[in-house]
């Protein structure tokens, strides 16, 4: 039997080779060409019946694998055009973020979305992207730093009572920054999150527990920070009288634990959808009715709690050093997925660099190392899926900032605003970010601003190059 007969069966190249091998064996056994072709047709029609063993088992296995890929492609086909989605601050957003959001809105699982005014290009879903999906969660729709979050503590101390050198000493002693960095074992604190039984539910969580326990109460690199500054409250709110207060603001996430969870489950998601179009590869999803989706959801929510635990310990350590109890605290996460009612559907809302802003919900939107941040109260805008921006948003990528910004100009910017910086890389310079006042102005229908925070002494990781 020659290859032409097998090509007519519609077999692909690898399957043709396997069919040829099987046909040769059947010819040796004395079967006619027509009998062999009939057997090959039967294998094509029902490969599962031949996969258990026998001369046709390798061919059957290949046909089943090819069918699995085809089935995955059918379930992963992108819409020909993106679903419509609203954008806030379109004049502030680069085209690349729109292109990424367009791809996300072509996913077959997507049902609604929105783009916040701080949006810029990320991996998969753009930073500042909000995406609602049906019965599916996208690991890169949440992000690598799962549970990245903010926390503010308002202290019973006059705004200018803490000297700059004292604030710097406190930050150097009681905070830690950078990849893999941790407190010395004797200085490490405990937290209830480390005693949750969830850590024992999955091999990856058991494997990463020691890393999480070692790095508890610390911050990563990049745009993570802890800073002392002045909170200005124009009207009575937060249980406080109007006025100026000393406050601590922090931005931190789930450290190496969250990053490794993100990498592990992104790999699983990509294997679920081998036929996903290349431009959507980093938007591969996990069905929530599949064990992999359930496992990711459990790990993601644990990472979110762990990230907030890091803030708890940072703020508790600084308050204890100052011998005070905070008057008020506000916190929120901005790299998570939530189960949320959207219209008449129960959907999964991913906020990758977006702040939850349900009616009355408090949130924090920081600026840069030298520019103000804001305490806000959500208005629950349905078009924004009850979301707002999570910060100012980058206008220069890290490499572009490091190669184009001048250290003297950055230092002058900090000096003019009375900001003392400990650490901090040129890639995190204020000039690398959009103007926070412009971003806030573009979302006055998403949140009400109730207070502002002006940084005074800021600690960050050193970044690509010290400022």
PDB file of C-alpha atoms in Angstrom, residues 180-354:
ATOM      1  CA  UNK A 180      13.785  37.216  48.107  1.00  0.00           C
ATOM      2  CA  UNK A 181      14.341  39.635  50.992  1.00  0.00           C
ATOM      3  CA  UNK A 182      13.131  38.768  54.504  1.00  0.00           C
ATOM      4  CA  UNK A 183      13.597  39.845  58.113  1.00  0.00           C
ATOM      5  CA  UNK A 184      16.122  37.951  60.194  1.00  0.00           C
ATOM      6  CA  UNK A 185      14.420  34.981  61.836  1.00  0.00           C
ATOM      7  CA  UNK A 186      14.562  36.559  65.309  1.00  0.00           C
ATOM      8  CA  UNK A 187      12.713  39.652  63.997  1.00  0.00           C
ATOM      9  CA  UNK A 188      10.094  37.802  61.981  1.00  0.00           C
ATOM     10  CA  UNK A 189       6.456  38.200  63.031  1.00  0.00           C
ATOM     11  CA  UNK A 190       3.618  35.716  63.000  1.00  0.00           C
ATOM     12  CA  UNK A 191       0.166  36.165  61.456  1.00  0.00           C
ATOM     13  CA  UNK A 192      -3.074  34.193  61.463  1.00  0.00           C
ATOM     14  CA  UNK A 193      -2.836  33.666  57.691  1.00  0.00           C
ATOM     15  CA  UNK A 194       0.140  31.343  58.242  1.00  0.00           C
ATOM     16  CA  UNK A 195      -2.009  29.075  60.404  1.00  0.00           C
ATOM     17  CA  UNK A 196      -4.780  28.517  57.876  1.00  0.00           C
ATOM     18  CA  UNK A 197      -5.328  24.877  56.962  1.00  0.00           C
ATOM     19  CA  UNK A 198      -5.564  25.880  53.277  1.00  0.00           C
ATOM     20  CA  UNK A 199      -1.766  25.635  53.030  1.00  0.00           C
ATOM     21  CA  UNK A 200      -2.091  21.847  53.274  1.00  0.00           C
ATOM     22  CA  UNK A 201      -4.744  21.455  50.568  1.00  0.00           C
ATOM     23  CA  UNK A 202      -2.480  21.495  47.500  1.00  0.00           C
ATOM     24  CA  UNK A 203       1.079  20.346  46.804  1.00  0.00           C
ATOM     25  CA  UNK A 204       2.078  23.768  45.472  1.00  0.00           C
ATOM     26  CA  UNK A 205       0.775  25.513  48.593  1.00  0.00           C
ATOM     27  CA  UNK A 206       2.610  23.077  50.856  1.00  0.00           C
ATOM     28  CA  UNK A 207       5.753  23.626  48.783  1.00  0.00           C
ATOM     29  CA  UNK A 208       5.529  27.431  48.976  1.00  0.00           C
ATOM     30  CA  UNK A 209       4.537  27.720  52.631  1.00  0.00           C
ATOM     31  CA  UNK A 210       8.097  28.115  53.904  1.00  0.00           C
ATOM     32  CA  UNK A 211       8.804  30.881  51.384  1.00  0.00           C
ATOM     33  CA  UNK A 212       5.633  32.686  52.443  1.00  0.00           C
ATOM     34  CA  UNK A 213       6.423  32.301  56.143  1.00  0.00           C
ATOM     35  CA  UNK A 214       9.972  33.572  55.606  1.00  0.00           C
ATOM     36  CA  UNK A 215       8.907  36.685  53.650  1.00  0.00           C
ATOM     37  CA  UNK A 216       5.868  37.623  55.762  1.00  0.00           C
ATOM     38  CA  UNK A 217       5.705  41.327  56.629  1.00  0.00           C
ATOM     39  CA  UNK A 218       7.984  42.465  53.780  1.00  0.00           C
ATOM     40  CA  UNK A 219       7.596  44.179  50.416  1.00  0.00           C
ATOM     41  CA  UNK A 220       8.817  43.383  46.923  1.00  0.00           C
ATOM     42  CA  UNK A 221      10.609  45.475  44.336  1.00  0.00           C
ATOM     43  CA  UNK A 222       9.252  47.693  41.548  1.00  0.00           C
ATOM     44  CA  UNK A 223       6.575  50.138  42.644  1.00  0.00           C
ATOM     45  CA  UNK A 224       6.084  48.759  46.164  1.00  0.00           C
ATOM     46  CA  UNK A 225       6.620  51.315  48.912  1.00  0.00           C
ATOM     47  CA  UNK A 226       6.047  52.287  52.537  1.00  0.00           C
ATOM     48  CA  UNK A 227       5.894  55.993  53.281  1.00  0.00           C
ATOM     49  CA  UNK A 228       5.116  58.517  55.974  1.00  0.00           C
ATOM     50  CA  UNK A 229       3.117  61.530  54.865  1.00  0.00           C
ATOM     51  CA  UNK A 230       0.361  64.002  55.580  1.00  0.00           C
ATOM     52  CA  UNK A 231      -3.289  63.018  55.225  1.00  0.00           C
ATOM     53  CA  UNK A 232      -5.553  65.991  54.605  1.00  0.00           C
ATOM     54  CA  UNK A 233      -9.222  65.402  55.428  1.00  0.00           C
ATOM     55  CA  UNK A 234     -11.363  68.381  54.325  1.00  0.00           C
ATOM     56  CA  UNK A 235     -14.559  67.128  55.971  1.00  0.00           C
ATOM     57  CA  UNK A 236     -15.356  64.784  58.830  1.00  0.00           C
ATOM     58  CA  UNK A 237     -15.085  61.189  57.589  1.00  0.00           C
ATOM     59  CA  UNK A 238     -13.408  57.871  58.423  1.00  0.00           C
ATOM     60  CA  UNK A 239     -14.562  58.478  61.997  1.00  0.00           C
ATOM     61  CA  UNK A 240     -12.221  61.492  62.131  1.00  0.00           C
ATOM     62  CA  UNK A 241     -12.592  65.248  62.442  1.00  0.00           C
ATOM     63  CA  UNK A 242     -11.391  67.337  59.496  1.00  0.00           C
ATOM     64  CA  UNK A 243      -7.733  68.275  59.595  1.00  0.00           C
ATOM     65  CA  UNK A 244      -4.220  67.089  58.871  1.00  0.00           C
ATOM     66  CA  UNK A 245      -2.841  63.849  60.264  1.00  0.00           C
ATOM     67  CA  UNK A 246       0.393  61.883  60.134  1.00  0.00           C
ATOM     68  CA  UNK A 247      -0.290  58.705  58.162  1.00  0.00           C
ATOM     69  CA  UNK A 248       1.488  55.636  56.802  1.00  0.00           C
ATOM     70  CA  UNK A 249       0.703  54.412  53.279  1.00  0.00           C
ATOM     71  CA  UNK A 250       1.955  51.089  51.902  1.00  0.00           C
ATOM     72  CA  UNK A 251       1.804  49.267  48.582  1.00  0.00           C
ATOM     73  CA  UNK A 252       2.748  45.605  48.660  1.00  0.00           C
ATOM     74  CA  UNK A 253       1.677  42.191  47.383  1.00  0.00           C
ATOM     75  CA  UNK A 254       2.041  38.445  47.838  1.00  0.00           C
ATOM     76  CA  UNK A 255       5.813  38.291  47.280  1.00  0.00           C
ATOM     77  CA  UNK A 256       7.476  35.219  45.788  1.00  0.00           C
ATOM     78  CA  UNK A 257       4.616  32.990  46.918  1.00  0.00           C
ATOM     79  CA  UNK A 258       2.076  34.770  44.717  1.00  0.00           C
ATOM     80  CA  UNK A 259       4.443  34.996  41.768  1.00  0.00           C
ATOM     81  CA  UNK A 260       5.065  31.246  41.754  1.00  0.00           C
ATOM     82  CA  UNK A 261       1.358  30.498  42.083  1.00  0.00           C
ATOM     83  CA  UNK A 262       0.746  32.739  39.063  1.00  0.00           C
ATOM     84  CA  UNK A 263       3.409  30.993  36.999  1.00  0.00           C
ATOM     85  CA  UNK A 264       2.217  27.502  37.891  1.00  0.00           C
ATOM     86  CA  UNK A 265      -1.430  28.085  37.065  1.00  0.00           C
ATOM     87  CA  UNK A 266      -0.695  30.115  33.936  1.00  0.00           C
ATOM     88  CA  UNK A 267       1.128  27.046  32.621  1.00  0.00           C
ATOM     89  CA  UNK A 268      -1.891  24.875  33.430  1.00  0.00           C
ATOM     90  CA  UNK A 269      -4.219  27.343  31.716  1.00  0.00           C
ATOM     91  CA  UNK A 270      -2.110  27.349  28.561  1.00  0.00           C
ATOM     92  CA  UNK A 271      -2.203  23.553  28.473  1.00  0.00           C
ATOM     93  CA  UNK A 272      -6.002  23.711  28.734  1.00  0.00           C
ATOM     94  CA  UNK A 273      -6.076  25.799  25.546  1.00  0.00           C
ATOM     95  CA  UNK A 274      -3.243  24.681  23.231  1.00  0.00           C
ATOM     96  CA  UNK A 275      -5.082  26.064  20.210  1.00  0.00           C
ATOM     97  CA  UNK A 276      -5.558  29.576  21.587  1.00  0.00           C
ATOM     98  CA  UNK A 277      -4.502  32.279  19.133  1.00  0.00           C
ATOM     99  CA  UNK A 278      -0.937  33.531  19.796  1.00  0.00           C
ATOM    100  CA  UNK A 279      -2.082  37.062  20.636  1.00  0.00           C
ATOM    101  CA  UNK A 280      -4.326  35.635  23.377  1.00  0.00           C
ATOM    102  CA  UNK A 281      -1.907  33.062  24.790  1.00  0.00           C
ATOM    103  CA  UNK A 282      -1.372  34.972  28.043  1.00  0.00           C
ATOM    104  CA  UNK A 283      -5.139  35.181  28.496  1.00  0.00           C
ATOM    105  CA  UNK A 284      -5.558  31.417  28.756  1.00  0.00           C
ATOM    106  CA  UNK A 285      -8.205  30.581  31.325  1.00  0.00           C
ATOM    107  CA  UNK A 286      -9.194  27.863  33.758  1.00  0.00           C
ATOM    108  CA  UNK A 287     -12.837  26.714  33.960  1.00  0.00           C
ATOM    109  CA  UNK A 288     -14.162  27.139  37.482  1.00  0.00           C
ATOM    110  CA  UNK A 289     -16.024  23.839  37.230  1.00  0.00           C
ATOM    111  CA  UNK A 290     -12.698  22.040  36.630  1.00  0.00           C
ATOM    112  CA  UNK A 291     -10.370  20.976  39.440  1.00  0.00           C
ATOM    113  CA  UNK A 292      -7.580  23.204  38.071  1.00  0.00           C
ATOM    114  CA  UNK A 293      -9.852  26.246  38.164  1.00  0.00           C
ATOM    115  CA  UNK A 294     -10.965  25.445  41.698  1.00  0.00           C
ATOM    116  CA  UNK A 295      -7.344  24.964  42.769  1.00  0.00           C
ATOM    117  CA  UNK A 296      -6.307  28.323  41.307  1.00  0.00           C
ATOM    118  CA  UNK A 297      -9.217  30.093  42.975  1.00  0.00           C
ATOM    119  CA  UNK A 298      -8.208  28.651  46.337  1.00  0.00           C
ATOM    120  CA  UNK A 299      -4.549  29.624  45.849  1.00  0.00           C
ATOM    121  CA  UNK A 300      -5.444  33.084  44.511  1.00  0.00           C
ATOM    122  CA  UNK A 301      -7.687  33.980  47.437  1.00  0.00           C
ATOM    123  CA  UNK A 302      -5.045  32.705  49.893  1.00  0.00           C
ATOM    124  CA  UNK A 303      -2.447  34.897  48.174  1.00  0.00           C
ATOM    125  CA  UNK A 304      -4.826  37.847  48.510  1.00  0.00           C
ATOM    126  CA  UNK A 305      -5.150  37.278  52.248  1.00  0.00           C
ATOM    127  CA  UNK A 306      -1.399  36.814  52.542  1.00  0.00           C
ATOM    128  CA  UNK A 307      -0.751  40.122  50.764  1.00  0.00           C
ATOM    129  CA  UNK A 308      -3.032  41.981  53.190  1.00  0.00           C
ATOM    130  CA  UNK A 309      -1.287  40.192  56.061  1.00  0.00           C
ATOM    131  CA  UNK A 310       1.988  41.744  54.917  1.00  0.00           C
ATOM    132  CA  UNK A 311       0.385  45.187  55.274  1.00  0.00           C
ATOM    133  CA  UNK A 312      -1.010  44.292  58.691  1.00  0.00           C
ATOM    134  CA  UNK A 313       2.461  43.472  59.971  1.00  0.00           C
ATOM    135  CA  UNK A 314       4.170  46.480  58.342  1.00  0.00           C
ATOM    136  CA  UNK A 315       1.676  48.891  59.887  1.00  0.00           C
ATOM    137  CA  UNK A 316       1.620  47.116  63.257  1.00  0.00           C
ATOM    138  CA  UNK A 317       5.419  47.217  63.460  1.00  0.00           C
ATOM    139  CA  UNK A 318       5.567  50.958  62.736  1.00  0.00           C
ATOM    140  CA  UNK A 319       2.669  51.777  65.092  1.00  0.00           C
ATOM    141  CA  UNK A 320       4.328  49.777  67.874  1.00  0.00           C
ATOM    142  CA  UNK A 321       7.608  51.588  67.304  1.00  0.00           C
ATOM    143  CA  UNK A 322       5.769  54.893  67.679  1.00  0.00           C
ATOM    144  CA  UNK A 323       3.790  53.559  70.672  1.00  0.00           C
ATOM    145  CA  UNK A 324       0.446  54.492  69.101  1.00  0.00           C
ATOM    146  CA  UNK A 325      -2.763  52.847  67.946  1.00  0.00           C
ATOM    147  CA  UNK A 326      -4.036  53.956  64.503  1.00  0.00           C
ATOM    148  CA  UNK A 327      -7.132  56.138  64.540  1.00  0.00           C
ATOM    149  CA  UNK A 328      -8.383  54.691  61.251  1.00  0.00           C
ATOM    150  CA  UNK A 329      -7.263  52.250  58.580  1.00  0.00           C
ATOM    151  CA  UNK A 330      -8.262  51.743  54.940  1.00  0.00           C
ATOM    152  CA  UNK A 331      -7.137  48.926  52.654  1.00  0.00           C
ATOM    153  CA  UNK A 332      -8.009  47.388  49.302  1.00  0.00           C
ATOM    154  CA  UNK A 333      -6.671  44.832  46.831  1.00  0.00           C
ATOM    155  CA  UNK A 334      -6.256  45.593  43.142  1.00  0.00           C
ATOM    156  CA  UNK A 335      -4.883  42.377  41.568  1.00  0.00           C
ATOM    157  CA  UNK A 336      -7.605  39.799  42.167  1.00  0.00           C
ATOM    158  CA  UNK A 337     -10.713  38.229  40.694  1.00  0.00           C
ATOM    159  CA  UNK A 338     -14.068  38.480  42.442  1.00  0.00           C
ATOM    160  CA  UNK A 339     -17.399  36.677  42.033  1.00  0.00           C
ATOM    161  CA  UNK A 340     -19.810  39.488  41.209  1.00  0.00           C
ATOM    162  CA  UNK A 341     -23.361  39.996  40.021  1.00  0.00           C
ATOM    163  CA  UNK A 342     -23.246  41.845  36.686  1.00  0.00           C
ATOM    164  CA  UNK A 343     -26.729  42.571  35.400  1.00  0.00           C
ATOM    165  CA  UNK A 344     -28.575  39.282  35.665  1.00  0.00           C
ATOM    166  CA  UNK A 345     -25.416  37.135  35.513  1.00  0.00           C
ATOM    167  CA  UNK A 346     -23.028  35.798  38.133  1.00  0.00           C
ATOM    168  CA  UNK A 347     -19.609  36.523  36.612  1.00  0.00           C
ATOM    169  CA  UNK A 348     -15.943  36.543  37.536  1.00  0.00           C
ATOM    170  CA  UNK A 349     -14.618  40.110  37.532  1.00  0.00           C
ATOM    171  CA  UNK A 350     -10.847  40.420  37.089  1.00  0.00           C
ATOM    172  CA  UNK A 351      -9.308  43.686  38.252  1.00  0.00           C
ATOM    173  CA  UNK A 352      -5.706  43.775  37.115  1.00  0.00           C
ATOM    174  CA  UNK A 353      -4.502  47.064  38.493  1.00  0.00           C
ATOM    175  CA  UNK A 354      -7.996  48.363  39.216  1.00  0.00           C
TER     176      UNK A 354
END
